[in-house]
Amino acid sequence: MSQRTLLLLSQDNAHYQRLLQAARLPHLRILRADTPAEAESLIGEAHILLAEPARAKPLLAKANKLSWLQSSYAGVDVLLDSCCRRDYQLTNVRGIFGPLMSEYVFGQLLSLTRQLPRYREQQTQRIWQSHPYQGLKGKTLLILGTGSIGQHIAQTGRHFGMRVLGVSRSGHERAGFDEVYQLAALNRLLGQSDVVVSVLPATRETHHLFTRERFAHCKPQSILFNVGRGSAVHTQDLLDALAAGKLAHAVLDVFEQEPLPGDSPLWSTPNLTLTPHNSAYSFPEDVAQIFVRNYIRFLDGQPLDGRIDFDKGY
């Protein structure tokens, strides 16, 4: 069997190189590009890329031998533009972010519902004062996206005694959900939901899913999380909804423009919590395991796990 050349295009190149060399994968030559100049000089040799999508995109036109790109991230939307080539297999990482996403969502949620920042402030002022709160038991959690991440968040919600609803393209039943609906039911579901979590990918159907009209259906005391893709939420409409009391709070880890500009009004919105797109990091150990399994499948001519449908966008 002929040798395959893998090119690493990641901020974690050295880590990936150590992990994959230790795996002793057959017929694999491993190269790494730590600078744009190195990437330009090596891209023509690569049959396979293990890459961050944004690093790979400008090089695709010169990747003459490319047959497979393994993204080190879950999100690959930058590679799905109509102008990008599609004559290769594109896979993303799945099944490893559920625990991390669940930690993020419920860490933020419990901090808000138990008013932990308020007590921290009181501690600095030596103030002994209790404030009323409600538990999560009996509350309704609505999750948009019922894949592995959504299912993990759903199971955590059920642990807290929450009623868990889901929205997906198909509306098919999924583990951890009490009920799953298609997108057409979203407005009705928002009126029932205390916590709304979007883990949706960036597709034509999800672009600006949350607009002024959508926020009008939310419960005024509800909390919105966006940990999927920033394009699902219309930024100005969200700001207007928060100011008007259409929902109580928003927690955003993803944004329409990243990095978020310093002059964005999101920074200073009182009932909004933001983090710099770090709710679930792609740990190299996890990604390398996925690559190793897929490489063996690749050599055997078997279907690859996590393969992206260019038309669907996921």
Tab-separated table of N, CA and C in Angstrom, residues 41-105:
chain	number	residue	atom	x	y	z
A	41	SER	N	4.011	25.855	1.483
A	41	SER	CA	5.022	25.011	0.842
A	41	SER	C	4.699	23.523	0.936
A	42	LEU	N	3.915	23.126	1.926
A	42	LEU	CA	3.648	21.702	2.159
A	42	LEU	C	2.280	21.228	1.667
A	43	ILE	N	1.348	22.146	1.415
A	43	ILE	CA	-0.036	21.759	1.142
A	43	ILE	C	-0.149	20.845	-0.075
A	44	GLY	N	0.710	21.037	-1.065
A	44	GLY	CA	0.637	20.228	-2.274
A	44	GLY	C	0.987	18.764	-2.069
A	45	GLU	N	1.625	18.433	-0.939
A	45	GLU	CA	2.019	17.056	-0.666
A	45	GLU	C	0.954	16.280	0.104
A	46	ALA	N	-0.044	16.975	0.633
A	46	ALA	CA	-0.961	16.373	1.594
A	46	ALA	C	-2.096	15.596	0.939
A	47	HIS	N	-2.231	14.327	1.314
A	47	HIS	CA	-3.414	13.543	0.959
A	47	HIS	C	-4.518	13.748	2.003
A	48	ILE	N	-4.094	14.037	3.243
A	48	ILE	CA	-5.012	14.177	4.373
A	48	ILE	C	-4.629	15.429	5.153
A	49	LEU	N	-5.639	16.137	5.635
A	49	LEU	CA	-5.410	17.268	6.532
A	49	LEU	C	-6.090	16.989	7.870
A	50	LEU	N	-5.392	17.274	8.956
A	50	LEU	CA	-6.004	17.377	10.276
A	50	LEU	C	-5.881	18.838	10.624
A	51	ALA	N	-7.006	19.549	10.582
A	51	ALA	CA	-6.902	20.999	10.515
A	51	ALA	C	-8.040	21.722	11.210
A	52	GLU	N	-7.720	22.922	11.665
A	52	GLU	CA	-8.757	23.875	12.038
A	52	GLU	C	-9.320	24.423	10.726
A	53	PRO	N	-10.641	24.437	10.573
A	53	PRO	CA	-11.221	24.808	9.278
A	53	PRO	C	-10.735	26.139	8.714
A	54	ALA	N	-10.610	27.147	9.546
A	54	ALA	CA	-10.198	28.461	9.047
A	54	ALA	C	-8.764	28.453	8.523
A	55	ARG	N	-7.923	27.585	9.087
A	55	ARG	CA	-6.545	27.478	8.590
A	55	ARG	C	-6.497	26.731	7.264
A	56	ALA	N	-7.420	25.798	7.096
A	56	ALA	CA	-7.423	24.994	5.874
A	56	ALA	C	-8.031	25.727	4.686
A	57	LYS	N	-9.020	26.554	4.930
A	57	LYS	CA	-9.800	27.141	3.829
A	57	LYS	C	-8.943	27.826	2.761
A	58	PRO	N	-8.016	28.724	3.115
A	58	PRO	CA	-7.260	29.408	2.051
A	58	PRO	C	-6.294	28.508	1.299
A	59	LEU	N	-6.089	27.285	1.784
A	59	LEU	CA	-5.133	26.374	1.163
A	59	LEU	C	-5.778	25.330	0.262
A	60	LEU	N	-7.112	25.225	0.315
A	60	LEU	CA	-7.792	24.149	-0.399
A	60	LEU	C	-7.510	24.148	-1.895
A	61	ALA	N	-7.432	25.317	-2.484
A	61	ALA	CA	-7.240	25.406	-3.934
A	61	ALA	C	-5.898	24.805	-4.363
A	62	LYS	N	-4.931	24.772	-3.434
A	62	LYS	CA	-3.592	24.264	-3.762
A	62	LYS	C	-3.375	22.834	-3.259
A	63	ALA	N	-4.398	22.269	-2.624
A	63	ALA	CA	-4.272	20.913	-2.075
A	63	ALA	C	-4.605	19.900	-3.164
A	64	ASN	N	-3.688	19.725	-4.092
A	64	ASN	CA	-3.961	18.937	-5.299
A	64	ASN	C	-4.155	17.446	-5.039
A	65	LYS	N	-3.592	16.938	-3.944
A	65	LYS	CA	-3.687	15.510	-3.648
A	65	LYS	C	-4.729	15.201	-2.571
A	66	LEU	N	-5.444	16.206	-2.110
A	66	LEU	CA	-6.338	16.045	-0.951
A	66	LEU	C	-7.489	15.090	-1.247
A	67	SER	N	-7.683	14.128	-0.338
A	67	SER	CA	-8.849	13.253	-0.435
A	67	SER	C	-9.687	13.257	0.837
A	68	TRP	N	-9.097	13.734	1.942
A	68	TRP	CA	-9.847	13.738	3.205
A	68	TRP	C	-9.329	14.852	4.110
A	69	LEU	N	-10.271	15.612	4.667
A	69	LEU	CA	-9.946	16.642	5.654
A	69	LEU	C	-10.680	16.315	6.949
A	70	GLN	N	-9.920	16.032	7.998
A	70	GLN	CA	-10.495	15.818	9.324
A	70	GLN	C	-10.404	17.135	10.084
A	71	SER	N	-11.558	17.757	10.318
A	71	SER	CA	-11.579	18.985	11.101
A	71	SER	C	-11.296	18.661	12.561
A	72	SER	N	-10.553	19.534	13.223
A	72	SER	CA	-10.308	19.358	14.652
A	72	SER	C	-11.420	19.989	15.487
A	73	TYR	N	-12.376	20.618	14.808
A	73	TYR	CA	-13.520	21.243	15.474
A	73	TYR	C	-14.816	20.570	15.032
A	74	ALA	N	-15.897	20.861	15.764
A	74	ALA	CA	-17.221	20.416	15.339
A	74	ALA	C	-17.744	21.310	14.215
A	75	GLY	N	-17.515	22.615	14.328
A	75	GLY	CA	-18.024	23.568	13.347
A	75	GLY	C	-17.143	23.646	12.114
A	76	VAL	N	-17.736	23.412	10.952
A	76	VAL	CA	-16.973	23.441	9.696
A	76	VAL	C	-17.619	24.390	8.688
A	77	ASP	N	-18.460	25.306	9.165
A	77	ASP	CA	-19.245	26.130	8.241
A	77	ASP	C	-18.381	26.982	7.313
A	78	VAL	N	-17.155	27.359	7.725
A	78	VAL	CA	-16.315	28.167	6.828
A	78	VAL	C	-15.902	27.390	5.590
A	79	LEU	N	-16.005	26.067	5.648
A	79	LEU	CA	-15.634	25.230	4.496
A	79	LEU	C	-16.825	24.879	3.612
A	80	LEU	N	-18.003	25.402	3.965
A	80	LEU	CA	-19.224	25.022	3.252
A	80	LEU	C	-19.735	26.108	2.315
A	81	ASP	N	-18.984	27.209	2.167
A	81	ASP	CA	-19.387	28.253	1.222
A	81	ASP	C	-19.513	27.660	-0.179
A	82	SER	N	-20.418	28.215	-0.947
A	82	SER	CA	-20.654	27.696	-2.298
A	82	SER	C	-19.407	27.805	-3.174
A	83	CYS	N	-18.499	28.719	-2.827
A	83	CYS	CA	-17.289	28.903	-3.629
A	83	CYS	C	-16.205	27.888	-3.285
A	84	CYS	N	-16.392	27.148	-2.187
A	84	CYS	CA	-15.376	26.172	-1.770
A	84	CYS	C	-15.541	24.850	-2.513
A	85	ARG	N	-14.427	24.177	-2.754
A	85	ARG	CA	-14.462	22.888	-3.436
A	85	ARG	C	-15.110	21.829	-2.545
A	86	ARG	N	-15.627	20.788	-3.185
A	86	ARG	CA	-16.330	19.727	-2.465
A	86	ARG	C	-15.909	18.339	-2.934
A	87	ASP	N	-14.768	18.255	-3.587
A	87	ASP	CA	-14.335	16.983	-4.166
A	87	ASP	C	-13.423	16.205	-3.210
A	88	TYR	N	-13.759	16.225	-1.937
A	88	TYR	CA	-12.990	15.481	-0.942
A	88	TYR	C	-13.942	15.117	0.196
A	89	GLN	N	-13.518	14.210	1.056
A	89	GLN	CA	-14.316	13.848	2.220
A	89	GLN	C	-13.994	14.803	3.365
A	90	LEU	N	-15.035	15.383	3.942
A	90	LEU	CA	-14.880	16.293	5.083
A	90	LEU	C	-15.533	15.662	6.297
A	91	THR	N	-14.775	15.523	7.377
A	91	THR	CA	-15.321	14.988	8.627
A	91	THR	C	-15.053	15.968	9.752
A	92	ASN	N	-15.970	15.989	10.717
A	92	ASN	CA	-15.751	16.818	11.902
A	92	ASN	C	-15.667	15.927	13.137
A	93	VAL	N	-15.436	16.535	14.282
A	93	VAL	CA	-15.364	15.766	15.527
A	93	VAL	C	-16.723	15.823	16.211
A	94	ARG	N	-17.219	14.660	16.570
A	94	ARG	CA	-18.515	14.547	17.227
A	94	ARG	C	-18.403	13.599	18.407
A	95	GLY	N	-19.330	13.756	19.327
A	95	GLY	CA	-19.423	12.817	20.430
A	95	GLY	C	-18.495	13.099	21.598
A	96	ILE	N	-17.689	14.179	21.518
A	96	ILE	CA	-16.761	14.474	22.612
A	96	ILE	C	-17.109	15.754	23.361
A	97	PHE	N	-18.062	16.525	22.833
A	97	PHE	CA	-18.336	17.826	23.428
A	97	PHE	C	-19.519	17.839	24.394
A	98	GLY	N	-20.290	16.745	24.419
A	98	GLY	CA	-21.468	16.720	25.271
A	98	GLY	C	-21.195	17.049	26.731
A	99	PRO	N	-20.245	16.355	27.382
A	99	PRO	CA	-19.960	16.672	28.790
A	99	PRO	C	-19.501	18.109	29.002
A	100	LEU	N	-18.633	18.613	28.115
A	100	LEU	CA	-18.131	19.979	28.276
A	100	LEU	C	-19.241	21.005	28.089
A	101	MET	N	-20.075	20.811	27.079
A	101	MET	CA	-21.192	21.727	26.833
A	101	MET	C	-22.179	21.700	27.995
A	102	SER	N	-22.424	20.518	28.525
A	102	SER	CA	-23.353	20.392	29.640
A	102	SER	C	-22.805	21.101	30.877
A	103	GLU	N	-21.507	20.951	31.131
A	103	GLU	CA	-20.879	21.668	32.241
A	103	GLU	C	-21.075	23.174	32.075
A	104	TYR	N	-20.856	23.653	30.857
A	104	TYR	CA	-20.972	25.091	30.601
A	104	TYR	C	-22.398	25.585	30.835
A	105	VAL	N	-23.359	24.907	30.199
A	105	VAL	CA	-24.753	25.356	30.294
A	105	VAL	C	-25.233	25.346	31.740
